[in-house]
Coordinates of C-alpha atoms in Angstrom, one line a residue:
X7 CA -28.7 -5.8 -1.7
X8 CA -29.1 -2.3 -2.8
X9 CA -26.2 -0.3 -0.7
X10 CA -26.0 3.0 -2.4
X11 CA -29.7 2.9 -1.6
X12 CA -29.1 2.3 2.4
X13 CA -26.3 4.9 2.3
X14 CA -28.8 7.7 0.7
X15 CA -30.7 8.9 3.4
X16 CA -31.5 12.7 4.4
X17 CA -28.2 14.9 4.0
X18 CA -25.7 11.7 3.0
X19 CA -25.6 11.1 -0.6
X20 CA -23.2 8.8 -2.4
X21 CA -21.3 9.4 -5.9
X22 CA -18.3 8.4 -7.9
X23 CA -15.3 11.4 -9.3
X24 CA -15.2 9.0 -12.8
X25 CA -18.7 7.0 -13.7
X26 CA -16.3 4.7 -15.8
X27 CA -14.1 4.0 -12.8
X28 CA -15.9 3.6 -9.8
X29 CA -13.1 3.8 -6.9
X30 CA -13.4 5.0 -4.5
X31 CA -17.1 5.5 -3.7
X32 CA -17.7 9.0 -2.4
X33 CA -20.3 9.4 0.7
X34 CA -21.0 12.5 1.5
X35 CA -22.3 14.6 4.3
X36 CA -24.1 18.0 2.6
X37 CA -25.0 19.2 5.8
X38 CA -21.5 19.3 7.3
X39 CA -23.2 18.5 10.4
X40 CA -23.1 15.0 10.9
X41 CA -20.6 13.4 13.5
X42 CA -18.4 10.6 11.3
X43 CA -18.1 8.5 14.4
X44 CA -22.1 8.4 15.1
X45 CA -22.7 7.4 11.3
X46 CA -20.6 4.8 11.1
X47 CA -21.5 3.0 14.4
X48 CA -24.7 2.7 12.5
X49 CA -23.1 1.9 9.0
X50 CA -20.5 -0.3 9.6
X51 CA -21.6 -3.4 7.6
X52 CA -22.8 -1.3 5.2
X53 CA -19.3 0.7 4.8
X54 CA -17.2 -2.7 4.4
X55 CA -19.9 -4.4 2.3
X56 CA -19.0 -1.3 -0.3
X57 CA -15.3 -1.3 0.5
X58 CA -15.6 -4.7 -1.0
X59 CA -17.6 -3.6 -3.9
X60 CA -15.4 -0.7 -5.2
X61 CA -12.2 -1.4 -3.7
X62 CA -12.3 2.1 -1.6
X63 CA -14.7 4.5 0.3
X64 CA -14.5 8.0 0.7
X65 CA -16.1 9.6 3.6
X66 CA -16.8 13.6 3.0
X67 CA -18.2 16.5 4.9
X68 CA -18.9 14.5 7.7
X69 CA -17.2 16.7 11.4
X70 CA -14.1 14.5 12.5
X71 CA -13.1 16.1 15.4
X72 CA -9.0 14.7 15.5
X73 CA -6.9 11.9 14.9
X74 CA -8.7 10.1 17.9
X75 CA -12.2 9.8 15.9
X76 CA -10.3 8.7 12.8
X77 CA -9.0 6.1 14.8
X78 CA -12.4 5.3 16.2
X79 CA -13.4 5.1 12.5
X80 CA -10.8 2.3 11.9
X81 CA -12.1 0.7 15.2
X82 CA -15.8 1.0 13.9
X83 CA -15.1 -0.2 10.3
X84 CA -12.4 -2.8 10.9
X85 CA -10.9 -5.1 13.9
X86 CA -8.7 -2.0 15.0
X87 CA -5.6 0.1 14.1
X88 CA -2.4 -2.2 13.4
X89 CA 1.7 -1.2 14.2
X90 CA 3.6 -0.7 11.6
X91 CA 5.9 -3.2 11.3
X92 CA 9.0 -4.1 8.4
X93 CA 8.7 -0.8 7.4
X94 CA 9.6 0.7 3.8
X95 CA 9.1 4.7 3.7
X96 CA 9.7 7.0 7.1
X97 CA 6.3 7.7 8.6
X98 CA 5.9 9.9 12.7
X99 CA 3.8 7.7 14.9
X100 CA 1.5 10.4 16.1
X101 CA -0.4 8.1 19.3
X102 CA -0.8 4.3 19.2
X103 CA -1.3 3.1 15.8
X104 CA -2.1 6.0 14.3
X105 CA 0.8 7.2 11.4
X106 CA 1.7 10.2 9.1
X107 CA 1.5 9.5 5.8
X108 CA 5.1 8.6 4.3
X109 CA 7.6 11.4 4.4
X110 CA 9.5 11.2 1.3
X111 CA 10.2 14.4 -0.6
X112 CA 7.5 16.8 -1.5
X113 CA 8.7 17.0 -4.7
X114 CA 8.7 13.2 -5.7
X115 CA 5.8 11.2 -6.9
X116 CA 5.2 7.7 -5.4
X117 CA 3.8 5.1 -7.5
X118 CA 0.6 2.7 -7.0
X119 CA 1.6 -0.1 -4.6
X120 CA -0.5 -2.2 -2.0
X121 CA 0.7 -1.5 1.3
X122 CA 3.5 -4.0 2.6
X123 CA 2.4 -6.9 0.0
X124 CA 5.7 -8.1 0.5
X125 CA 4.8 -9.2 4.3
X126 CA 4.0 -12.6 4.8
X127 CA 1.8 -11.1 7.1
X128 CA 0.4 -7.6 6.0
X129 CA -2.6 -5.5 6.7
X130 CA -6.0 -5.8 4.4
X131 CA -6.9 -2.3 4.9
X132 CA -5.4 0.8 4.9
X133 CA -7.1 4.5 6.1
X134 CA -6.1 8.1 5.2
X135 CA -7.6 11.3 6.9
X136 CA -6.9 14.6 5.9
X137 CA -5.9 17.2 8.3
X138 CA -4.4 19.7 5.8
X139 CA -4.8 19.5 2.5
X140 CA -2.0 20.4 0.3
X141 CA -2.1 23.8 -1.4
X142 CA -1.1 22.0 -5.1
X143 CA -1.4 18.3 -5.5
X144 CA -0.8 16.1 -3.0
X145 CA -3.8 13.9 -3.9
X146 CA -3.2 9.7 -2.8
X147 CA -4.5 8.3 -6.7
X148 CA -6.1 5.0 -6.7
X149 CA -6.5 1.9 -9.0
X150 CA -8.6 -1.3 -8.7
X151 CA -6.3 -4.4 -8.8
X152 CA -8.4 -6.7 -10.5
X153 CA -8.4 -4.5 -13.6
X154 CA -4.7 -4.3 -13.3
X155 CA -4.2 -7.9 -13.8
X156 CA -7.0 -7.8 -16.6
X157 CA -4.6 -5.2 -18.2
X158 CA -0.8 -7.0 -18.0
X159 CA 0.4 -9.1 -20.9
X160 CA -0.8 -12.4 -20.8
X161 CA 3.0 -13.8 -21.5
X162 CA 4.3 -11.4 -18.8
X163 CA 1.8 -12.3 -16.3
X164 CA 2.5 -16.5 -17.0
X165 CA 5.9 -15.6 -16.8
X166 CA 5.4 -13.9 -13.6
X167 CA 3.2 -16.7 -11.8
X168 CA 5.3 -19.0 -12.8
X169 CA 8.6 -17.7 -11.1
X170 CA 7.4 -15.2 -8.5
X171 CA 9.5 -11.8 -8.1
X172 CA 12.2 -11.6 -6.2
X173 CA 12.5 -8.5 -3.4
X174 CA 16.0 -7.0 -2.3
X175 CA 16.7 -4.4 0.2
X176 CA 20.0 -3.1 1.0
X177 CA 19.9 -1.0 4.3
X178 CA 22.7 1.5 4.9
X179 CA 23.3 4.9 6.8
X180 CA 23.8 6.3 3.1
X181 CA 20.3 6.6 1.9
X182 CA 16.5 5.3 3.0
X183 CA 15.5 3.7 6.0
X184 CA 18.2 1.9 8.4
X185 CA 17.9 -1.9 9.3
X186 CA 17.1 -0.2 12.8
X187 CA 14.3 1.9 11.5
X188 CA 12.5 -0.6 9.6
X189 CA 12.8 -3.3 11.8
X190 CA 12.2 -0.9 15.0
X191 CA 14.8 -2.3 16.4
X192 CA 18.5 -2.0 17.4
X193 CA 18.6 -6.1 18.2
X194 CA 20.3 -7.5 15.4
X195 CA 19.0 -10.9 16.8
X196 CA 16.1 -9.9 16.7
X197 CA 16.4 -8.7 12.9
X198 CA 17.4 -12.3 12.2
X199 CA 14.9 -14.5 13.9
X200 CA 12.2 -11.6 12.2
X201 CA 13.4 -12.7 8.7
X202 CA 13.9 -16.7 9.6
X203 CA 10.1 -16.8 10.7
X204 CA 9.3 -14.6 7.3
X205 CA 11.3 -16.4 4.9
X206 CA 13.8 -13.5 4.4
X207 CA 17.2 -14.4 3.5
X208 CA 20.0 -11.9 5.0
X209 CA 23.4 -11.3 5.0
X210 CA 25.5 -8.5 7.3
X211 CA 28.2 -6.3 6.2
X212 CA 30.6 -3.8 7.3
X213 CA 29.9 -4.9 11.0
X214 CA 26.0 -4.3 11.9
X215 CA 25.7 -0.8 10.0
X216 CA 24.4 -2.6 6.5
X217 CA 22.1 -5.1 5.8
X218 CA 20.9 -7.3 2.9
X219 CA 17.6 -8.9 2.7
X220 CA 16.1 -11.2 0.5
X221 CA 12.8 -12.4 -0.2
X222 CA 10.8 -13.8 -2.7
X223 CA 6.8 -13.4 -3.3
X224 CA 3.7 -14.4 -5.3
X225 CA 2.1 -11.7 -7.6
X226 CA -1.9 -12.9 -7.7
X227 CA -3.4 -13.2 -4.5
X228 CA -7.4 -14.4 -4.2
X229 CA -9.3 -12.0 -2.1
X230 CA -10.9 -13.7 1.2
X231 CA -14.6 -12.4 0.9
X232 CA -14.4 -11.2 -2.7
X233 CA -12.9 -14.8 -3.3
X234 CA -11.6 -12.3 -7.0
X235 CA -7.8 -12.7 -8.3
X236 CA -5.8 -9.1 -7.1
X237 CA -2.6 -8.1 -8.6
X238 CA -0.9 -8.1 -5.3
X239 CA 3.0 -7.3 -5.2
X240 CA 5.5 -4.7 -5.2
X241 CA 7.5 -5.9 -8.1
X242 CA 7.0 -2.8 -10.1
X243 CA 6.4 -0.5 -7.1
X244 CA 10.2 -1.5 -5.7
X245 CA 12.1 -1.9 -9.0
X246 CA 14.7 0.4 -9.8
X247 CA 13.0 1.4 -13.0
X248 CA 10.3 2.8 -11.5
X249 CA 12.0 5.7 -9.8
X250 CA 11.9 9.3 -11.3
X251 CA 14.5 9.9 -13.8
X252 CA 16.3 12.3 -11.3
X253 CA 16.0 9.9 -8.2
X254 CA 17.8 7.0 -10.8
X255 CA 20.5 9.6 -11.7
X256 CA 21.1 10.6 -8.3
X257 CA 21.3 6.9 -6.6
X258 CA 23.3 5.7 -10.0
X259 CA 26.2 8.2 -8.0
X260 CA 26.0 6.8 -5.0
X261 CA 25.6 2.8 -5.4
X262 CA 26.3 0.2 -8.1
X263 CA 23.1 -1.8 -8.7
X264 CA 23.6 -4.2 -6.7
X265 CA 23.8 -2.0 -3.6
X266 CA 20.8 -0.1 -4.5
X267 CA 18.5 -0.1 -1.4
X268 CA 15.4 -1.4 -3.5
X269 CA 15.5 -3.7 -6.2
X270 CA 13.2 -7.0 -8.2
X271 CA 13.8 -9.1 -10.1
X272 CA 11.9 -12.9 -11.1
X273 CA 12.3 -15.2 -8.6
X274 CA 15.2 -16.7 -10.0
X275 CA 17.2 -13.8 -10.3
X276 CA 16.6 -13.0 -13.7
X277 CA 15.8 -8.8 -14.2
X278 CA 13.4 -8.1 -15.8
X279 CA 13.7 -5.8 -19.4
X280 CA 13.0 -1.8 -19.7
X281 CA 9.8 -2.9 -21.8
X282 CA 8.3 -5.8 -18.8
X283 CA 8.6 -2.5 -16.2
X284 CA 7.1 -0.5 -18.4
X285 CA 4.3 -3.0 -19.2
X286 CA 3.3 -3.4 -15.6
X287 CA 3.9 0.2 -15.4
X288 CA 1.7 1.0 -17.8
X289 CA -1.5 -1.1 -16.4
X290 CA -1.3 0.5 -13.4
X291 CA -1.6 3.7 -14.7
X292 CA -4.1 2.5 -17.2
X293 CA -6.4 2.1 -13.9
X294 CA -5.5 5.5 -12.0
X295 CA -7.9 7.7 -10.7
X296 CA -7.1 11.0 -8.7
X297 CA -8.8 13.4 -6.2
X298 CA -8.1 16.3 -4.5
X299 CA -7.8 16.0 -0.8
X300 CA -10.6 18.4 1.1
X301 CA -9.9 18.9 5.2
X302 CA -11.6 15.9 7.2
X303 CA -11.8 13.6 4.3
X304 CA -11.6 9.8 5.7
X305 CA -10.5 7.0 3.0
X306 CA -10.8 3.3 3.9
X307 CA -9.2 1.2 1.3
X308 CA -9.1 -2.4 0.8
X309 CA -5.6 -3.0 0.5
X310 CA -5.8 -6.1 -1.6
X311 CA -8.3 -4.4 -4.3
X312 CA -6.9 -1.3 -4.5
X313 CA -3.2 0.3 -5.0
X314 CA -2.5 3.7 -3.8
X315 CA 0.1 6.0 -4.3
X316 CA 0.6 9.9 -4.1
X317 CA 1.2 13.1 -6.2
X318 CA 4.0 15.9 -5.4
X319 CA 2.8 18.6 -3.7
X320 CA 3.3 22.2 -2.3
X321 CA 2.3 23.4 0.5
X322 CA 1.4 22.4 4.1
X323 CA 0.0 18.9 3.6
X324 CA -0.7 16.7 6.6
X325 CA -2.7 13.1 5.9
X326 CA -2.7 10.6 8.8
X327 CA -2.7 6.7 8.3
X328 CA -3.5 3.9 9.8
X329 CA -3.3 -0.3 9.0
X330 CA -6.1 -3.1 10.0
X331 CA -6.9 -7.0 9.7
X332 CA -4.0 -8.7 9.7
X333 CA -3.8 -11.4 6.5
X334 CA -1.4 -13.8 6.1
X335 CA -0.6 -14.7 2.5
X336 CA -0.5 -18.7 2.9
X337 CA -4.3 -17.6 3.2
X338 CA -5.0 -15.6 0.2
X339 CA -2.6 -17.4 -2.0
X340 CA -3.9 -18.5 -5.2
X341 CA -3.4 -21.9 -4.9
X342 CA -5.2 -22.8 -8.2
X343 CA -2.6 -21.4 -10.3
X344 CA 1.3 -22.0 -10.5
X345 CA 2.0 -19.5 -8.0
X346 CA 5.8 -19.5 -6.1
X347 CA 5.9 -21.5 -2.5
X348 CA 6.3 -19.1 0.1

């Protein structure tokens, strides 16, 4: 079925920033007059059909009036806005399930990742919406997953299915998120029987202030509609390696490496090399492509087929998120290669 053709109708048009990389697919409203919530209640199936297809949809000039119709969006396009649960960056919960964008340092770049792939249980889709757009940068670059595995070295990526990655967080009151904030709790027993049901190894020190988590993950996950192979992991995303020179430097001060509060490694605990990191590095940003945020922009992304990440900025920026369709991996997992038991 011709989509682009359903989508093009009066005042909507559709287009791409990068004919050679289609993501995300751009619908726009050239009338600026045309309620977001109204269209999509009669472009729903339409909207995930091409979220499939290009791995992202960008939804432009249509009037979104607040946070309440981008969550109304989510509701439209999806089963609902999700919590946020075993959290990674700081985000505000602005009402229900509706987030800021991570908070980390204006300054700082944050790589391509696909949102909380390390959950056993994680969200397929992830929205943005654009309240204020930065005054420089601040744009959320994309990259198709399935090209990212077609990119990584075939004896990396056999080496990789084979053994998994390995995912360590070390929670203190030093730097990055607490136990407490990440878990949203102050329970430790309920920290405890959260990573027993998730296959997360832990260990306590220094009373209940740190925390050390383990887990280990697949890296190719099969899509459930699509039924195509995504790179699906954090493994570069949360390796050491992959921070700025400066943020390296500065956390070098403060912990040895095995204290820093994100680390992989393979599955069995073997690191992987400066030239590995840079190889996985170097597919994803093979497969970036960048935007500039405009005011009432709404991005749907399919978590599994697309990675995201986000530029430094200056200015006043303000991009609101939200997480839908819960996925477990035992459901996704690619069960006709030799990927790790979870």
């Amino acid at each position: 079925m011709d989509y682009l053709a359903l989508l093009n109708q009066g005042s909507v048009t559709t287009s791409f920033f990068d004919q050679n990389k289609p993501l995300p697919l751009v619908i726009t409203d050239t009338s600026n007059s045309i309620s977001l919530i109204e269209w999509a209640s009669n472009n729903s199936e339409v909207i995930k059909q091409c979220v499939f297809k290009y791995g992202a949809v960008l939804c432009r000039g249509f009037v979104v009036k607040s946070h309440k119709d981008f969550e109304r969006y989510i509701e439209l396009t999806s089963a609902g806005a999700l919590p946020y649960h075993e959290r990674s960056s700081p985000r505000e919960q602005v009402e229900g399930n509706i987030y800021t964008s991570t908070s980390q340092r204006a300054d700082q770049s944050i790589f391509l990742h696909n949102e909380q792939s390390y959950n056993l249980n994680f969200s397929r889709n992830i929205y943005f919406y654009c309240e204020v757009p930065a005054a420089v940068g601040g744009e959320t670059p994309l990259a198709d997953t399935r090209k990212i595995l077609e990119r990584i070295p075939e004896p990396l990526k056999l080496k990789l299915v084979e053994k998994g990655y390995q995912y360590q967080r070390n929670f203190s009151e030093l730097f990055g998120l607490t136990w407490q904030e990440a878990y949203q709790t102050r329970d430790r027993n309920e920290v405890e029987s959260y990573c027993t049901q998730n296959d997360i190894q832990f260990e306590w020190a220094d009373g209940d202030i740190e925390l050390r988590t383990r887990q280990k993950r697949a890296v190719i996950a099969i899509h459930p509609f699509t039924k195509e192979r995504c790179w699906f992991n954090h493994c570069t995303f949360f390796n050491f390696k992959t921070l700025s020179e400066q943020v390296q430097s500065s956390l070098s001060t403060i912990f040895d490496m095995k204290n820093v509060p994100n680390q992989t490694c393979f599955g069995d605990g073997t690191p992987f090399s400066h030239s590995e990191i840079i190889q996985l590095q170097q597919a994803y940003l093979a497969e970036k492509v960048s935007f500039k945020w405009e005011s009432s922009d709404v991005l749907m992304v399919d978590n599994m087929l697309s990675s995201h990440g986000r530029e430094p900025f200056q200015g006043n920026r303000r991009v609101l998120t939200g997480l839908s369709e819960p996925t477990l991996w035992s459901d996704v997992q690619d069960k006709e290669m030799m990927v790790l038991e979870i």
